[in-house]
GROMACS .gro file of C-alpha atoms in nm:
model
  145
    1MET     CA    1  -0.806   6.704  -0.214
    2GLY     CA    2  -0.963   6.602  -0.538
    3ARG     CA    3  -1.305   6.551  -0.385
    4THR     CA    4  -1.530   6.786  -0.584
    5THR     CA    5  -1.788   6.564  -0.748
    6ALA     CA    6  -2.030   6.620  -1.034
    7ALA     CA    7  -2.316   6.651  -0.784
    8PRO     CA    8  -2.445   6.997  -0.685
    9LEU     CA    9  -2.191   7.197  -0.488
   10ASP     CA   10  -2.213   7.220  -0.111
   11ASN     CA   11  -1.949   7.467   0.009
   12THR     CA   12  -1.843   7.525   0.368
   13LEU     CA   13  -1.983   7.859   0.487
   14ILE     CA   14  -1.808   8.098   0.724
   15GLU     CA   15  -1.991   8.399   0.867
   16ASP     CA   16  -1.832   8.648   1.106
   17GLY     CA   17  -1.535   8.417   1.152
   18ALA     CA   18  -1.744   8.115   1.251
   19VAL     CA   19  -1.819   7.805   1.047
   20THR     CA   20  -2.195   7.795   0.998
   21HIS     CA   21  -2.210   7.500   0.759
   22VAL     CA   22  -1.959   7.226   0.678
   23GLY     CA   23  -1.994   7.145   0.309
   24ILE     CA   24  -1.944   6.802   0.161
   25ASN     CA   25  -1.876   6.899  -0.202
   26GLN     CA   26  -1.641   7.199  -0.198
   27ILE     CA   27  -1.585   7.394  -0.521
   28GLY     CA   28  -1.252   7.366  -0.703
   29ARG     CA   29  -1.104   7.055  -0.542
   30TYR     CA   30  -0.999   6.851  -0.842
   31PRO     CA   31  -0.710   6.602  -0.854
   32VAL     CA   32  -0.498   6.857  -1.047
   33HIS     CA   33  -0.608   7.222  -1.049
   34MET     CA   34  -0.385   7.480  -1.218
   35HIS     CA   35  -0.548   7.781  -1.050
   36HIS     CA   36  -0.465   8.137  -1.158
   37LEU     CA   37  -0.107   8.052  -1.259
   38MET     CA   38   0.009   8.345  -1.463
   39GLY     CA   39   0.366   8.350  -1.342
   40PRO     CA   40   0.612   8.636  -1.340
   41VAL     CA   41   0.642   8.885  -1.622
   42ASN     CA   42   0.833   8.719  -1.903
   43GLU     CA   43   0.941   9.005  -2.129
   44ALA     CA   44   1.140   8.775  -2.358
   45ASN     CA   45   0.823   8.566  -2.413
   46ASN     CA   46   1.014   8.239  -2.398
   47GLY     CA   47   0.951   7.930  -2.191
   48TYR     CA   48   0.634   7.855  -1.998
   49GLN     CA   49   0.472   8.015  -1.697
   50PHE     CA   50   0.380   7.670  -1.561
   51ILE     CA   51   0.462   7.313  -1.657
   52LEU     CA   52   0.253   7.002  -1.584
   53VAL     CA   53   0.435   6.703  -1.734
   54GLY     CA   54   0.416   6.328  -1.682
   55ASN     CA   55   0.139   6.300  -1.424
   56SER     CA   56  -0.143   6.047  -1.390
   57VAL     CA   57  -0.494   6.091  -1.258
   58GLU     CA   58  -0.724   5.798  -1.185
   59ASN     CA   59  -1.081   5.781  -1.049
   60GLY     CA   60  -1.147   6.156  -1.032
   61ALA     CA   61  -1.493   6.252  -0.910
   62LYS     CA   62  -1.538   6.544  -1.155
   63TRP     CA   63  -1.252   6.673  -1.372
   64GLY     CA   64  -0.908   6.514  -1.399
   65ILE     CA   65  -0.694   6.819  -1.483
   66ALA     CA   66  -0.846   7.167  -1.460
   67VAL     CA   67  -0.660   7.465  -1.608
   68HIS     CA   68  -0.835   7.765  -1.452
   69ASN     CA   69  -0.749   8.121  -1.556
   70SER     CA   70  -0.388   8.009  -1.614
   71HIS     CA   71  -0.187   8.112  -1.918
   72PHE     CA   72   0.132   8.034  -2.113
   73GLY     CA   73   0.161   7.683  -1.971
   74LEU     CA   74   0.261   7.337  -2.090
   75VAL     CA   75   0.039   7.036  -2.014
   76ASP     CA   76   0.225   6.742  -2.168
   77GLY     CA   77   0.251   6.367  -2.137
   78ASN     CA   78  -0.019   6.325  -1.874
   79VAL     CA   79  -0.256   6.029  -1.842
   80VAL     CA   80  -0.614   6.075  -1.719
   81TYR     CA   81  -0.817   5.758  -1.661
   82ASP     CA   82  -1.168   5.695  -1.530
   83VAL     CA   83  -1.290   6.040  -1.425
   84GLU     CA   84  -1.642   6.180  -1.415
   85GLY     CA   85  -1.677   6.481  -1.641
   86ALA     CA   86  -1.384   6.606  -1.847
   87GLY     CA   87  -1.037   6.454  -1.850
   88ILE     CA   88  -0.863   6.786  -1.918
   89ILE     CA   89  -1.059   7.112  -1.915
   90THR     CA   90  -1.001   7.484  -1.946
   91GLU     CA   91  -1.239   7.610  -1.682
   92GLU     CA   92  -1.311   7.974  -1.768
   93GLY     CA   93  -1.248   7.977  -2.142
   94ASN     CA   94  -1.015   8.276  -2.112
   95GLU     CA   95  -0.702   8.060  -2.080
   96ARG     CA   96  -0.451   8.166  -2.346
   97GLU     CA   97  -0.134   8.037  -2.506
   98ASN     CA   98  -0.134   7.703  -2.324
   99VAL     CA   99   0.005   7.399  -2.503
  100PHE     CA  100  -0.175   7.068  -2.446
  101SER     CA  101   0.036   6.794  -2.605
  102ASN     CA  102   0.083   6.416  -2.590
  103ASN     CA  103  -0.180   6.363  -2.320
  104PHE     CA  104  -0.383   6.042  -2.305
  105VAL     CA  105  -0.741   6.063  -2.177
  106VAL     CA  106  -0.958   5.751  -2.157
  107LYS     CA  107  -1.274   5.621  -1.984
  108ILE     CA  108  -1.435   5.955  -1.913
  109GLY     CA  109  -1.783   5.956  -1.755
  110THR     CA  110  -2.085   6.171  -1.822
  111ILE     CA  111  -2.111   6.472  -1.596
  112ILE     CA  112  -2.427   6.524  -1.390
  113ALA     CA  113  -2.599   6.863  -1.420
  114SER     CA  114  -2.448   7.095  -1.163
  115ILE     CA  115  -2.505   7.447  -1.040
  116TYR     CA  116  -2.140   7.519  -1.122
  117GLU     CA  117  -2.042   7.484  -1.482
  118PRO     CA  118  -1.743   7.644  -1.656
  119THR     CA  119  -1.818   7.978  -1.820
  120TYR     CA  120  -1.699   7.839  -2.151
  121GLY     CA  121  -1.444   7.562  -2.116
  122GLY     CA  122  -1.432   7.504  -2.492
  123VAL     CA  123  -1.139   7.461  -2.724
  124ALA     CA  124  -1.236   7.697  -3.006
  125GLY     CA  125  -1.070   8.033  -3.044
  126ALA     CA  126  -0.728   8.185  -3.072
  127GLY     CA  127  -0.448   8.113  -2.829
  128ARG     CA  128  -0.511   7.743  -2.771
  129VAL     CA  129  -0.270   7.483  -2.901
  130PHE     CA  130  -0.353   7.113  -2.900
  131ARG     CA  131  -0.118   6.843  -3.026
  132ILE     CA  132  -0.191   6.469  -3.043
  133LEU     CA  133  -0.501   6.490  -2.831
  134CYS     CA  134  -0.722   6.187  -2.885
  135GLN     CA  135  -0.976   6.009  -2.675
  136PRO     CA  136  -0.999   5.650  -2.803
  137ALA     CA  137  -1.379   5.651  -2.781
  138ASN     CA  138  -1.390   5.972  -2.985
  139CYS     CA  139  -1.082   5.984  -3.208
  140LEU     CA  140  -1.253   6.222  -3.450
  141THR     CA  141  -1.170   6.500  -3.204
  142ARG     CA  142  -0.810   6.590  -3.292
  143PHE     CA  143  -0.649   6.929  -3.291
  144ALA     CA  144  -0.306   6.992  -3.442
  145CYS     CA  145  -0.100   7.303  -3.484
   0.00000   0.00000   0.00000
């Protein structure tokens, strides 16, 4: 796991139940990939639908932590070091009500142009909460709520 690189994707292909091509750069295989985690219905609207706390990622080939179409989560106290691309990314841009707090992201590489890029992946817009998010090389990028 964690082997998707910033190079163009090369997915394994299966046709009529048979493998016709074994890919070497499969989509969506990042060191940490919060994939479609919406959790159970939480009528009281308290707590989180997923929690990712106190993890470390080192030497990732594309993104360190990817939050993909996952909502109402807590990403806190994680360390991402020496990855190509983004340290922590929201992949689709539709991710709502997640809290990203007290994470440390450093030594992030420049991503190579790829045929697969996130639809948006930005941080602007309602429903995104960032606390104490600072990359030492770019400490002008801080979000606080």
